[in-house]
Amino acid sequence: MASLCYTFSVFFLFLFTFTRLAQSESFIGVNYGQVSDNLPSPPATAKLLQSTAIEKVRLYGADPAIIKALANTGIGIMIGASNGDIPGLASDPNFAKNWINSNLLPAMQNLQNALNSANLGGIKVSTVHSMSLLRQSEPPSSGSFDPSNLDLLKGLLGFNSATGSPFAINPYPYFAYRSDPRPETLAFCLFQPNSGRVDSGTKIKYTNMFDAQVDAVRSALNSIGFGGVEIVVAETGWPYKGESNEVGPSMENAKAYTGNLVGHLRSMVGTPLMPGKSVDTYLFALYDEDLKPGPSSERSFGLFRPDLAMTYDAGLSKTSQTPLTPKTPVNPAPKPDKGTWCVPKAGVSDAQLQANLDYVCGRGSDCSAIQPGGACFEPNTVVLHATYAMNLLYQTDGRNPWNCDFSHTATLTSTNPSYNKCIYPCGST
């Protein structure tokens, strides 16, 4: 993770054999850090990536062996230099600020000009920004940049706008939870059922921290006249272990955050301020980097181990993919012995069921069937409406066990809960 507001990044879009996705689609990428002495070989990594739904890789440096291994895989590459590649930039904040103010934008312009001269104008140049660049982020509609960085930012954003390159950010709900370790904050950060947070400016209810952080950046960009610049998430992740005094790292939390984020991105719901298209996102990270300094959490973000086994199942294998465009499955005839459904556990309170219901329908899922006039509106009870909604999320977000958790209030069943003309979506397992 970057320790400064800026790190150089060159976006190699559509390089090698990678074909650009349709504009209405998005991609899920991964960060491939190399501060480690036990990484698998580049060919082994390339083969691993081909078995996943990962479509792009962000490299920290142009390693020829890795680029060669990925060249014929169809996987896109983004290449960047970290702040540690420029002497003094990572260790001296004053030097870093002066260097960035004087050299960052001219360097980006020179690099883009060189690419254009070589008929490689389709390769875009940008830089990555930490969330500390924001002066205010809550509520999301009030998002604004630190005035001390505004002149530099406007120059960089003018470049982004003119060249069509994205504004890259590093949102980490994990750090938001560390600073506010309440149970309700954890649920909000992990995409789990929660009461939501209403933006006092727009009256929009946010049900997860990721959307809130991204929309805060969107608001900040809009406020200074750069609403047309696209946002890309260059890093986001959650550590699966940490020191005993660290709040948040655990295998359960990492699996919940990454798995639910992947499901959220695939749903194409988008964020409240950018609906209908998920923001392009690079997960952090492909492997642990065992030589990184700091607490053990800094070395525990890897989705895969050095032996290529999954650290945990985040729903990234090709066999667990769900369509990028959400579709409500249709079960033409209830077959109790052919499918699996997600239903509430016995004894769950109406208040918790209502929270589950609000969470599913508030995130953009198609809840029309349990609205007045819908096939499942009657009987009009919280239990039945919540059951339909919880199952809907389970079926459309990948049918993974963690999609039927709801803060431990749900369970899977092979008994079809459909009744009369109310047909519950079903996916065969």
Short mmCIF file of C-alpha atoms in Angstrom, two decimals, residues 10-425:
data_model
loop_
_atom_site.label_atom_id
_atom_site.label_comp_id
_atom_site.label_asym_id
_atom_site.label_seq_id
_atom_site.Cartn_x
_atom_site.Cartn_y
_atom_site.Cartn_z
CA VAL A 10 1.35 3.87 -15.93
CA PHE A 11 -1.92 2.34 -17.07
CA PHE A 12 -1.14 -0.15 -19.82
CA LEU A 13 -4.67 -0.63 -21.08
CA PHE A 14 -5.38 -3.24 -23.73
CA LEU A 15 -1.72 -4.17 -24.16
CA PHE A 16 -0.66 -7.47 -25.68
CA THR A 17 -3.69 -9.64 -26.58
CA PHE A 18 -6.15 -8.10 -24.13
CA THR A 19 -9.39 -6.94 -25.75
CA ARG A 20 -11.26 -3.98 -24.26
CA LEU A 21 -14.52 -4.90 -22.59
CA ALA A 22 -17.73 -3.30 -23.74
CA GLN A 23 -18.18 0.12 -22.15
CA SER A 24 -21.10 -1.12 -20.09
CA GLU A 25 -18.94 -3.77 -18.42
CA SER A 26 -16.29 -3.55 -15.75
CA PHE A 27 -13.31 -5.62 -14.72
CA ILE A 28 -11.81 -7.09 -11.58
CA GLY A 29 -8.03 -6.91 -11.38
CA VAL A 30 -5.38 -7.73 -8.78
CA ASN A 31 -2.19 -6.15 -7.45
CA TYR A 32 0.92 -8.28 -7.99
CA GLY A 33 3.50 -7.01 -5.49
CA GLN A 34 6.98 -8.49 -5.38
CA VAL A 35 8.43 -7.50 -2.00
CA SER A 36 8.92 -11.17 -1.24
CA ASP A 37 11.43 -14.00 -1.49
CA ASN A 38 8.99 -16.89 -1.95
CA LEU A 39 6.82 -15.96 -4.94
CA PRO A 40 5.82 -18.62 -7.47
CA SER A 41 7.44 -18.48 -10.89
CA PRO A 42 5.94 -16.08 -13.47
CA PRO A 43 4.69 -18.98 -15.70
CA ALA A 44 2.99 -20.60 -12.68
CA THR A 45 1.39 -17.29 -11.78
CA ALA A 46 0.17 -16.79 -15.34
CA LYS A 47 -1.44 -20.24 -15.30
CA LEU A 48 -3.05 -19.49 -11.93
CA LEU A 49 -4.50 -16.21 -13.18
CA GLN A 50 -5.99 -17.93 -16.22
CA SER A 51 -7.98 -20.18 -13.87
CA THR A 52 -9.58 -17.15 -12.22
CA ALA A 53 -11.99 -14.39 -13.18
CA ILE A 54 -9.19 -11.83 -12.81
CA GLU A 55 -8.86 -9.80 -16.00
CA LYS A 56 -6.04 -7.36 -15.25
CA VAL A 57 -2.89 -7.26 -13.15
CA ARG A 58 -1.22 -4.24 -11.61
CA LEU A 59 2.57 -4.66 -11.45
CA TYR A 60 4.98 -2.61 -9.36
CA GLY A 61 7.75 -2.27 -11.93
CA ALA A 62 8.13 -3.65 -15.45
CA ASP A 63 9.53 -7.11 -14.68
CA PRO A 64 10.31 -8.63 -18.13
CA ALA A 65 9.79 -12.21 -16.95
CA ILE A 66 6.30 -11.48 -15.61
CA ILE A 67 5.31 -9.44 -18.64
CA LYS A 68 6.50 -12.22 -20.95
CA ALA A 69 4.56 -14.85 -18.97
CA LEU A 70 1.37 -12.78 -19.16
CA ALA A 71 1.84 -11.73 -22.80
CA ASN A 72 -0.36 -14.42 -24.35
CA THR A 73 -2.89 -14.92 -21.58
CA GLY A 74 -5.37 -12.21 -22.55
CA ILE A 75 -4.82 -10.56 -19.14
CA GLY A 76 -4.33 -6.78 -19.20
CA ILE A 77 -1.43 -5.14 -17.41
CA MET A 78 -1.04 -1.91 -15.47
CA ILE A 79 2.58 -1.05 -14.65
CA GLY A 80 3.59 1.38 -11.95
CA ALA A 81 6.58 2.54 -9.95
CA SER A 82 6.29 2.89 -6.18
CA ASN A 83 7.43 5.97 -4.32
CA GLY A 84 10.44 3.96 -3.14
CA ASP A 85 11.79 3.90 -6.70
CA ILE A 86 12.66 7.61 -6.48
CA PRO A 87 15.45 8.27 -3.92
CA GLY A 88 14.21 10.26 -0.94
CA LEU A 89 10.55 10.23 -1.99
CA ALA A 90 9.39 7.62 0.48
CA SER A 91 11.54 8.71 3.43
CA ASP A 92 11.41 12.52 3.37
CA PRO A 93 7.87 14.04 3.34
CA ASN A 94 9.11 17.58 2.62
CA PHE A 95 11.27 16.42 -0.26
CA ALA A 96 8.38 14.31 -1.53
CA LYS A 97 5.93 17.21 -1.54
CA ASN A 98 8.37 19.52 -3.32
CA TRP A 99 9.31 16.85 -5.83
CA ILE A 100 5.68 16.00 -6.59
CA ASN A 101 4.66 19.64 -7.01
CA SER A 102 7.55 20.33 -9.40
CA ASN A 103 7.92 17.10 -11.35
CA LEU A 104 4.88 14.83 -11.28
CA LEU A 105 2.68 16.48 -13.91
CA PRO A 106 5.56 17.28 -16.34
CA ALA A 107 6.76 13.66 -16.04
CA MET A 108 3.29 12.34 -16.87
CA GLN A 109 2.99 14.71 -19.84
CA ASN A 110 6.42 13.71 -21.18
CA LEU A 111 5.61 10.03 -20.86
CA GLN A 112 2.27 10.38 -22.62
CA ASN A 113 3.90 12.42 -25.40
CA ALA A 114 6.50 9.70 -25.87
CA LEU A 115 3.79 7.05 -26.08
CA ASN A 116 1.84 9.12 -28.60
CA SER A 117 4.96 9.60 -30.72
CA ALA A 118 5.46 5.85 -30.77
CA ASN A 119 1.84 5.34 -31.94
CA LEU A 120 0.97 3.95 -28.50
CA GLY A 121 -1.55 6.61 -27.55
CA GLY A 122 -3.97 3.93 -26.39
CA ILE A 123 -1.71 3.44 -23.38
CA LYS A 124 -2.81 5.85 -20.67
CA VAL A 125 -0.74 7.51 -17.95
CA SER A 126 -2.10 8.41 -14.52
CA THR A 127 -1.14 8.41 -10.84
CA VAL A 128 -2.63 6.78 -7.76
CA HIS A 129 -4.10 8.76 -4.86
CA SER A 130 -4.66 7.75 -1.25
CA MET A 131 -7.91 8.63 0.49
CA SER A 132 -5.98 11.08 2.70
CA LEU A 133 -6.21 13.46 -0.24
CA LEU A 134 -9.77 14.20 0.89
CA ARG A 135 -10.39 16.93 3.44
CA GLN A 136 -13.90 15.60 4.05
CA SER A 137 -15.57 12.32 3.11
CA GLU A 138 -18.67 12.07 5.31
CA PRO A 139 -21.34 12.25 4.21
CA PRO A 140 -20.29 11.19 0.67
CA SER A 141 -22.09 14.13 -0.94
CA SER A 142 -19.82 16.53 0.97
CA GLY A 143 -16.62 14.94 -0.34
CA SER A 144 -13.95 17.58 -0.93
CA PHE A 145 -10.18 17.71 -1.48
CA ASP A 146 -7.60 19.19 0.86
CA PRO A 147 -7.16 22.79 -0.36
CA SER A 148 -3.38 22.56 0.04
CA ASN A 149 -3.27 20.03 -2.81
CA LEU A 150 -5.87 21.67 -5.02
CA ASP A 151 -3.60 23.45 -7.52
CA LEU A 152 -1.62 20.29 -8.22
CA LEU A 153 -4.81 18.22 -8.35
CA LYS A 154 -6.45 20.47 -10.91
CA GLY A 155 -3.38 20.14 -13.13
CA LEU A 156 -3.41 16.35 -12.83
CA LEU A 157 -7.17 16.18 -13.42
CA GLY A 158 -6.86 18.44 -16.45
CA PHE A 159 -4.37 15.90 -17.79
CA ASN A 160 -6.73 13.01 -16.96
CA SER A 161 -9.60 14.77 -18.69
CA ALA A 162 -7.58 15.64 -21.82
CA THR A 163 -6.07 12.16 -22.26
CA GLY A 164 -8.99 10.03 -21.09
CA SER A 165 -6.97 8.46 -18.30
CA PRO A 166 -8.66 7.55 -15.00
CA PHE A 167 -8.35 9.05 -11.53
CA ALA A 168 -7.05 6.12 -9.45
CA ILE A 169 -7.76 5.79 -5.73
CA ASN A 170 -7.01 3.40 -2.85
CA PRO A 171 -10.17 3.02 -0.71
CA TYR A 172 -9.70 0.70 2.28
CA PRO A 173 -12.80 0.16 4.44
CA TYR A 174 -10.45 -1.87 6.67
CA PHE A 175 -8.75 1.32 7.83
CA ALA A 176 -12.11 2.99 8.40
CA TYR A 177 -13.06 0.12 10.72
CA ARG A 178 -9.73 0.33 12.56
CA SER A 179 -10.53 3.91 13.49
CA ASP A 180 -14.12 3.09 14.52
CA PRO A 181 -14.22 -0.56 15.69
CA ARG A 182 -17.91 -0.86 16.51
CA PRO A 183 -19.90 -3.95 15.41
CA GLU A 184 -22.18 -1.81 13.24
CA THR A 185 -19.13 -0.30 11.52
CA LEU A 186 -17.73 -3.77 10.80
CA ALA A 187 -20.99 -4.88 9.16
CA PHE A 188 -21.04 -1.67 7.11
CA CYS A 189 -17.46 -2.28 5.97
CA LEU A 190 -17.98 -5.98 5.14
CA PHE A 191 -21.11 -5.52 2.98
CA GLN A 192 -23.10 -7.35 5.65
CA PRO A 193 -26.64 -6.47 6.75
CA ASN A 194 -26.73 -3.20 8.65
CA SER A 195 -29.06 -0.28 9.29
CA GLY A 196 -27.22 1.82 6.70
CA ARG A 197 -26.07 5.43 6.84
CA VAL A 198 -28.20 8.18 5.33
CA ASP A 199 -26.38 10.96 3.50
CA SER A 200 -27.86 14.14 4.96
CA GLY A 201 -27.22 16.00 1.70
CA THR A 202 -28.81 13.61 -0.78
CA LYS A 203 -30.98 11.48 1.57
CA ILE A 204 -29.39 8.41 -0.04
CA LYS A 205 -28.95 5.44 2.29
CA TYR A 206 -25.54 3.81 1.97
CA THR A 207 -25.28 0.16 2.97
CA ASN A 208 -21.52 -0.31 2.64
CA MET A 209 -18.33 1.68 3.22
CA PHE A 210 -16.81 0.95 -0.21
CA ASP A 211 -19.61 2.76 -2.05
CA ALA A 212 -19.49 5.61 0.46
CA GLN A 213 -15.73 6.09 0.01
CA VAL A 214 -15.89 5.94 -3.79
CA ASP A 215 -18.84 8.34 -3.93
CA ALA A 216 -17.00 10.78 -1.64
CA VAL A 217 -14.28 10.94 -4.28
CA ARG A 218 -16.92 11.31 -7.01
CA SER A 219 -18.43 14.26 -5.13
CA ALA A 220 -15.02 15.86 -4.66
CA LEU A 221 -14.27 15.53 -8.39
CA ASN A 222 -17.67 16.95 -9.31
CA SER A 223 -17.22 19.90 -6.96
CA ILE A 224 -14.14 21.17 -8.84
CA GLY A 225 -15.52 20.58 -12.32
CA PHE A 226 -14.16 17.16 -13.22
CA GLY A 227 -17.32 15.08 -13.22
CA GLY A 228 -16.32 13.48 -16.53
CA VAL A 229 -13.12 11.89 -15.22
CA GLU A 230 -13.53 8.17 -14.60
CA ILE A 231 -12.60 6.63 -11.24
CA VAL A 232 -10.57 3.42 -10.95
CA VAL A 233 -9.88 1.62 -7.67
CA ALA A 234 -6.16 0.81 -7.78
CA GLU A 235 -6.10 -0.98 -4.42
CA THR A 236 -8.54 -2.36 -1.89
CA GLY A 237 -8.36 -5.35 0.40
CA TRP A 238 -8.53 -6.74 3.92
CA PRO A 239 -5.78 -8.59 5.85
CA TYR A 240 -6.57 -12.13 6.94
CA LYS A 241 -4.33 -12.00 10.00
CA GLY A 242 -2.47 -9.46 12.14
CA GLU A 243 -0.89 -8.78 15.51
CA SER A 244 -2.86 -9.49 18.67
CA ASN A 245 -3.32 -5.76 19.24
CA GLU A 246 -4.59 -5.03 15.71
CA VAL A 247 -8.31 -4.51 15.22
CA GLY A 248 -9.98 -6.13 12.23
CA PRO A 249 -7.60 -8.64 10.60
CA SER A 250 -9.05 -12.17 10.46
CA MET A 251 -9.68 -14.88 7.93
CA GLU A 252 -13.44 -14.48 8.40
CA ASN A 253 -13.38 -10.72 7.83
CA ALA A 254 -11.05 -10.92 4.83
CA LYS A 255 -13.23 -13.57 3.20
CA ALA A 256 -16.40 -11.59 3.88
CA TYR A 257 -14.99 -8.30 2.56
CA THR A 258 -13.37 -9.63 -0.60
CA GLY A 259 -16.10 -12.14 -1.41
CA ASN A 260 -18.89 -9.63 -0.90
CA LEU A 261 -16.98 -6.94 -2.80
CA VAL A 262 -16.53 -9.30 -5.76
CA GLY A 263 -20.24 -10.09 -5.68
CA HIS A 264 -21.07 -6.39 -5.47
CA LEU A 265 -18.85 -5.57 -8.45
CA ARG A 266 -20.29 -8.41 -10.53
CA SER A 267 -23.82 -7.29 -9.80
CA MET A 268 -23.13 -4.12 -11.86
CA VAL A 269 -25.32 -2.15 -9.46
CA GLY A 270 -22.59 0.48 -9.15
CA THR A 271 -22.62 3.12 -6.42
CA PRO A 272 -25.53 5.47 -5.63
CA LEU A 273 -23.82 8.34 -7.48
CA MET A 274 -22.57 6.11 -10.33
CA PRO A 275 -25.31 3.52 -10.85
CA GLY A 276 -25.47 0.83 -13.50
CA LYS A 277 -21.73 0.13 -13.87
CA SER A 278 -19.29 -1.15 -11.31
CA VAL A 279 -16.09 0.81 -10.81
CA ASP A 280 -13.05 -0.98 -12.26
CA THR A 281 -11.22 -2.44 -9.26
CA TYR A 282 -7.83 -3.98 -8.50
CA LEU A 283 -7.88 -6.19 -5.40
CA PHE A 284 -4.94 -6.14 -2.99
CA ALA A 285 -3.19 -8.52 -3.38
CA LEU A 286 -2.37 -11.62 -5.40
CA TYR A 287 0.24 -12.93 -2.93
CA ASP A 288 1.54 -12.00 0.51
CA GLU A 289 4.73 -9.94 0.45
CA ASP A 290 6.74 -11.49 3.27
CA LEU A 291 9.56 -8.92 3.20
CA LYS A 292 7.36 -5.90 3.85
CA PRO A 293 8.10 -4.02 7.08
CA GLY A 294 5.51 -3.16 9.70
CA PRO A 295 2.93 -5.28 11.54
CA SER A 296 2.08 -8.74 10.26
CA SER A 297 -1.16 -7.44 8.72
CA GLU A 298 0.96 -5.66 6.09
CA ARG A 299 2.20 -9.10 4.98
CA SER A 300 -1.21 -10.79 5.06
CA PHE A 301 -3.32 -9.51 2.17
CA GLY A 302 -2.58 -12.34 -0.30
CA LEU A 303 -5.46 -14.10 -2.02
CA PHE A 304 -3.18 -17.02 -2.89
CA ARG A 305 -0.29 -18.73 -1.11
CA PRO A 306 3.17 -19.44 -2.56
CA ASP A 307 2.03 -23.02 -3.35
CA LEU A 308 -0.81 -21.46 -5.44
CA ALA A 309 -3.52 -22.64 -3.03
CA MET A 310 -6.25 -20.15 -2.16
CA THR A 311 -5.78 -18.37 1.14
CA TYR A 312 -9.59 -18.29 1.26
CA ASP A 313 -12.29 -18.62 -1.37
CA ALA A 314 -13.20 -15.12 -2.56
CA GLY A 315 -15.36 -16.34 -5.44
CA LEU A 316 -12.70 -15.55 -8.08
CA SER A 317 -12.39 -18.96 -9.71
CA LYS A 318 -13.99 -19.23 -13.14
CA THR A 319 -16.25 -22.01 -11.89
CA SER A 320 -17.78 -19.64 -9.31
CA GLN A 321 -18.37 -16.72 -11.67
CA THR A 322 -21.77 -15.12 -11.94
CA PRO A 323 -22.91 -12.94 -14.85
CA LEU A 324 -21.64 -9.35 -14.81
CA THR A 325 -25.17 -8.23 -15.66
CA PRO A 326 -27.47 -9.28 -12.81
CA LYS A 327 -30.30 -11.56 -13.76
CA THR A 328 -32.96 -12.98 -11.50
CA PRO A 329 -32.93 -16.77 -11.94
CA VAL A 330 -36.26 -18.28 -12.87
CA ASN A 331 -37.38 -21.62 -11.49
CA PRO A 332 -40.21 -22.83 -13.79
CA ALA A 333 -41.28 -25.59 -11.44
CA PRO A 334 -40.30 -26.02 -7.80
CA LYS A 335 -38.02 -29.03 -7.39
CA PRO A 336 -37.07 -29.38 -3.71
CA ASP A 337 -34.43 -32.03 -4.39
CA LYS A 338 -32.64 -30.10 -7.16
CA GLY A 339 -31.65 -26.79 -5.57
CA THR A 340 -30.50 -24.83 -2.57
CA TRP A 341 -32.19 -21.80 -1.02
CA CYS A 342 -31.16 -19.27 1.62
CA VAL A 343 -33.66 -18.79 4.46
CA PRO A 344 -33.65 -17.23 7.95
CA LYS A 345 -32.64 -19.33 10.91
CA ALA A 346 -35.32 -20.12 13.47
CA GLY A 347 -35.74 -17.55 16.21
CA VAL A 348 -34.35 -14.54 14.33
CA SER A 349 -36.07 -11.33 15.44
CA ASP A 350 -38.28 -9.25 13.15
CA ALA A 351 -35.89 -6.33 13.66
CA GLN A 352 -32.96 -8.34 12.30
CA LEU A 353 -35.07 -9.67 9.42
CA GLN A 354 -36.13 -6.11 8.58
CA ALA A 355 -32.46 -5.06 8.55
CA ASN A 356 -31.69 -7.94 6.17
CA LEU A 357 -34.60 -6.93 3.96
CA ASP A 358 -33.53 -3.27 3.90
CA TYR A 359 -29.95 -4.26 3.11
CA VAL A 360 -30.81 -6.45 0.10
CA CYS A 361 -33.34 -4.12 -1.46
CA GLY A 362 -31.33 -1.01 -0.61
CA ARG A 363 -28.30 -2.23 -2.57
CA GLY A 364 -30.22 -2.35 -5.85
CA SER A 365 -31.52 -5.93 -5.95
CA ASP A 366 -34.81 -6.47 -7.79
CA CYS A 367 -37.31 -6.66 -4.94
CA SER A 368 -40.36 -5.98 -7.13
CA ALA A 369 -41.82 -9.43 -6.35
CA ILE A 370 -42.33 -8.45 -2.68
CA GLN A 371 -43.68 -5.00 -3.38
CA PRO A 372 -47.44 -4.27 -3.63
CA GLY A 373 -48.84 -6.12 -6.64
CA GLY A 374 -45.86 -8.48 -6.80
CA ALA A 375 -46.30 -12.26 -6.86
CA CYS A 376 -44.76 -12.60 -3.38
CA PHE A 377 -46.19 -9.53 -1.64
CA GLU A 378 -48.93 -11.52 0.09
CA PRO A 379 -48.88 -12.61 2.85
CA ASN A 380 -47.41 -9.22 3.80
CA THR A 381 -45.07 -10.32 6.61
CA VAL A 382 -41.50 -9.38 7.46
CA VAL A 383 -40.52 -13.05 7.66
CA LEU A 384 -41.68 -13.93 4.14
CA HIS A 385 -40.41 -10.73 2.55
CA ALA A 386 -37.02 -11.09 4.23
CA THR A 387 -36.82 -14.74 3.21
CA TYR A 388 -37.41 -13.83 -0.42
CA ALA A 389 -34.85 -11.00 -0.32
CA MET A 390 -32.15 -13.02 1.46
CA ASN A 391 -32.52 -15.85 -1.00
CA LEU A 392 -32.44 -13.40 -3.91
CA LEU A 393 -29.06 -12.04 -2.80
CA TYR A 394 -27.70 -15.56 -2.28
CA GLN A 395 -28.76 -16.67 -5.76
CA THR A 396 -27.54 -13.59 -7.63
CA ASP A 397 -24.26 -12.96 -5.76
CA GLY A 398 -22.64 -16.30 -6.52
CA ARG A 399 -24.41 -18.90 -4.32
CA ASN A 400 -21.38 -19.10 -2.05
CA PRO A 401 -21.89 -19.99 1.63
CA TRP A 402 -20.91 -16.46 2.69
CA ASN A 403 -23.68 -15.05 0.48
CA CYS A 404 -26.10 -16.72 2.93
CA ASP A 405 -24.68 -15.49 6.21
CA PHE A 406 -26.44 -12.22 7.08
CA SER A 407 -24.53 -11.84 10.35
CA HIS A 408 -25.23 -15.49 11.22
CA THR A 409 -29.02 -15.16 10.85
CA ALA A 410 -29.41 -17.31 7.71
CA THR A 411 -28.95 -20.91 6.68
CA LEU A 412 -29.12 -23.01 3.52
CA THR A 413 -31.91 -25.46 2.84
CA SER A 414 -32.84 -27.93 0.13
CA THR A 415 -36.54 -27.39 0.81
CA ASN A 416 -38.08 -24.98 -1.70
CA PRO A 417 -39.81 -22.09 0.13
CA SER A 418 -41.89 -21.18 -2.97
CA TYR A 419 -45.65 -21.07 -2.50
CA ASN A 420 -48.65 -20.55 -4.78
CA LYS A 421 -47.49 -18.21 -7.58
CA CYS A 422 -44.53 -16.96 -5.56
CA ILE A 423 -41.50 -18.68 -7.04
CA TYR A 424 -38.21 -18.26 -5.20
CA PRO A 425 -35.13 -18.03 -7.45
#
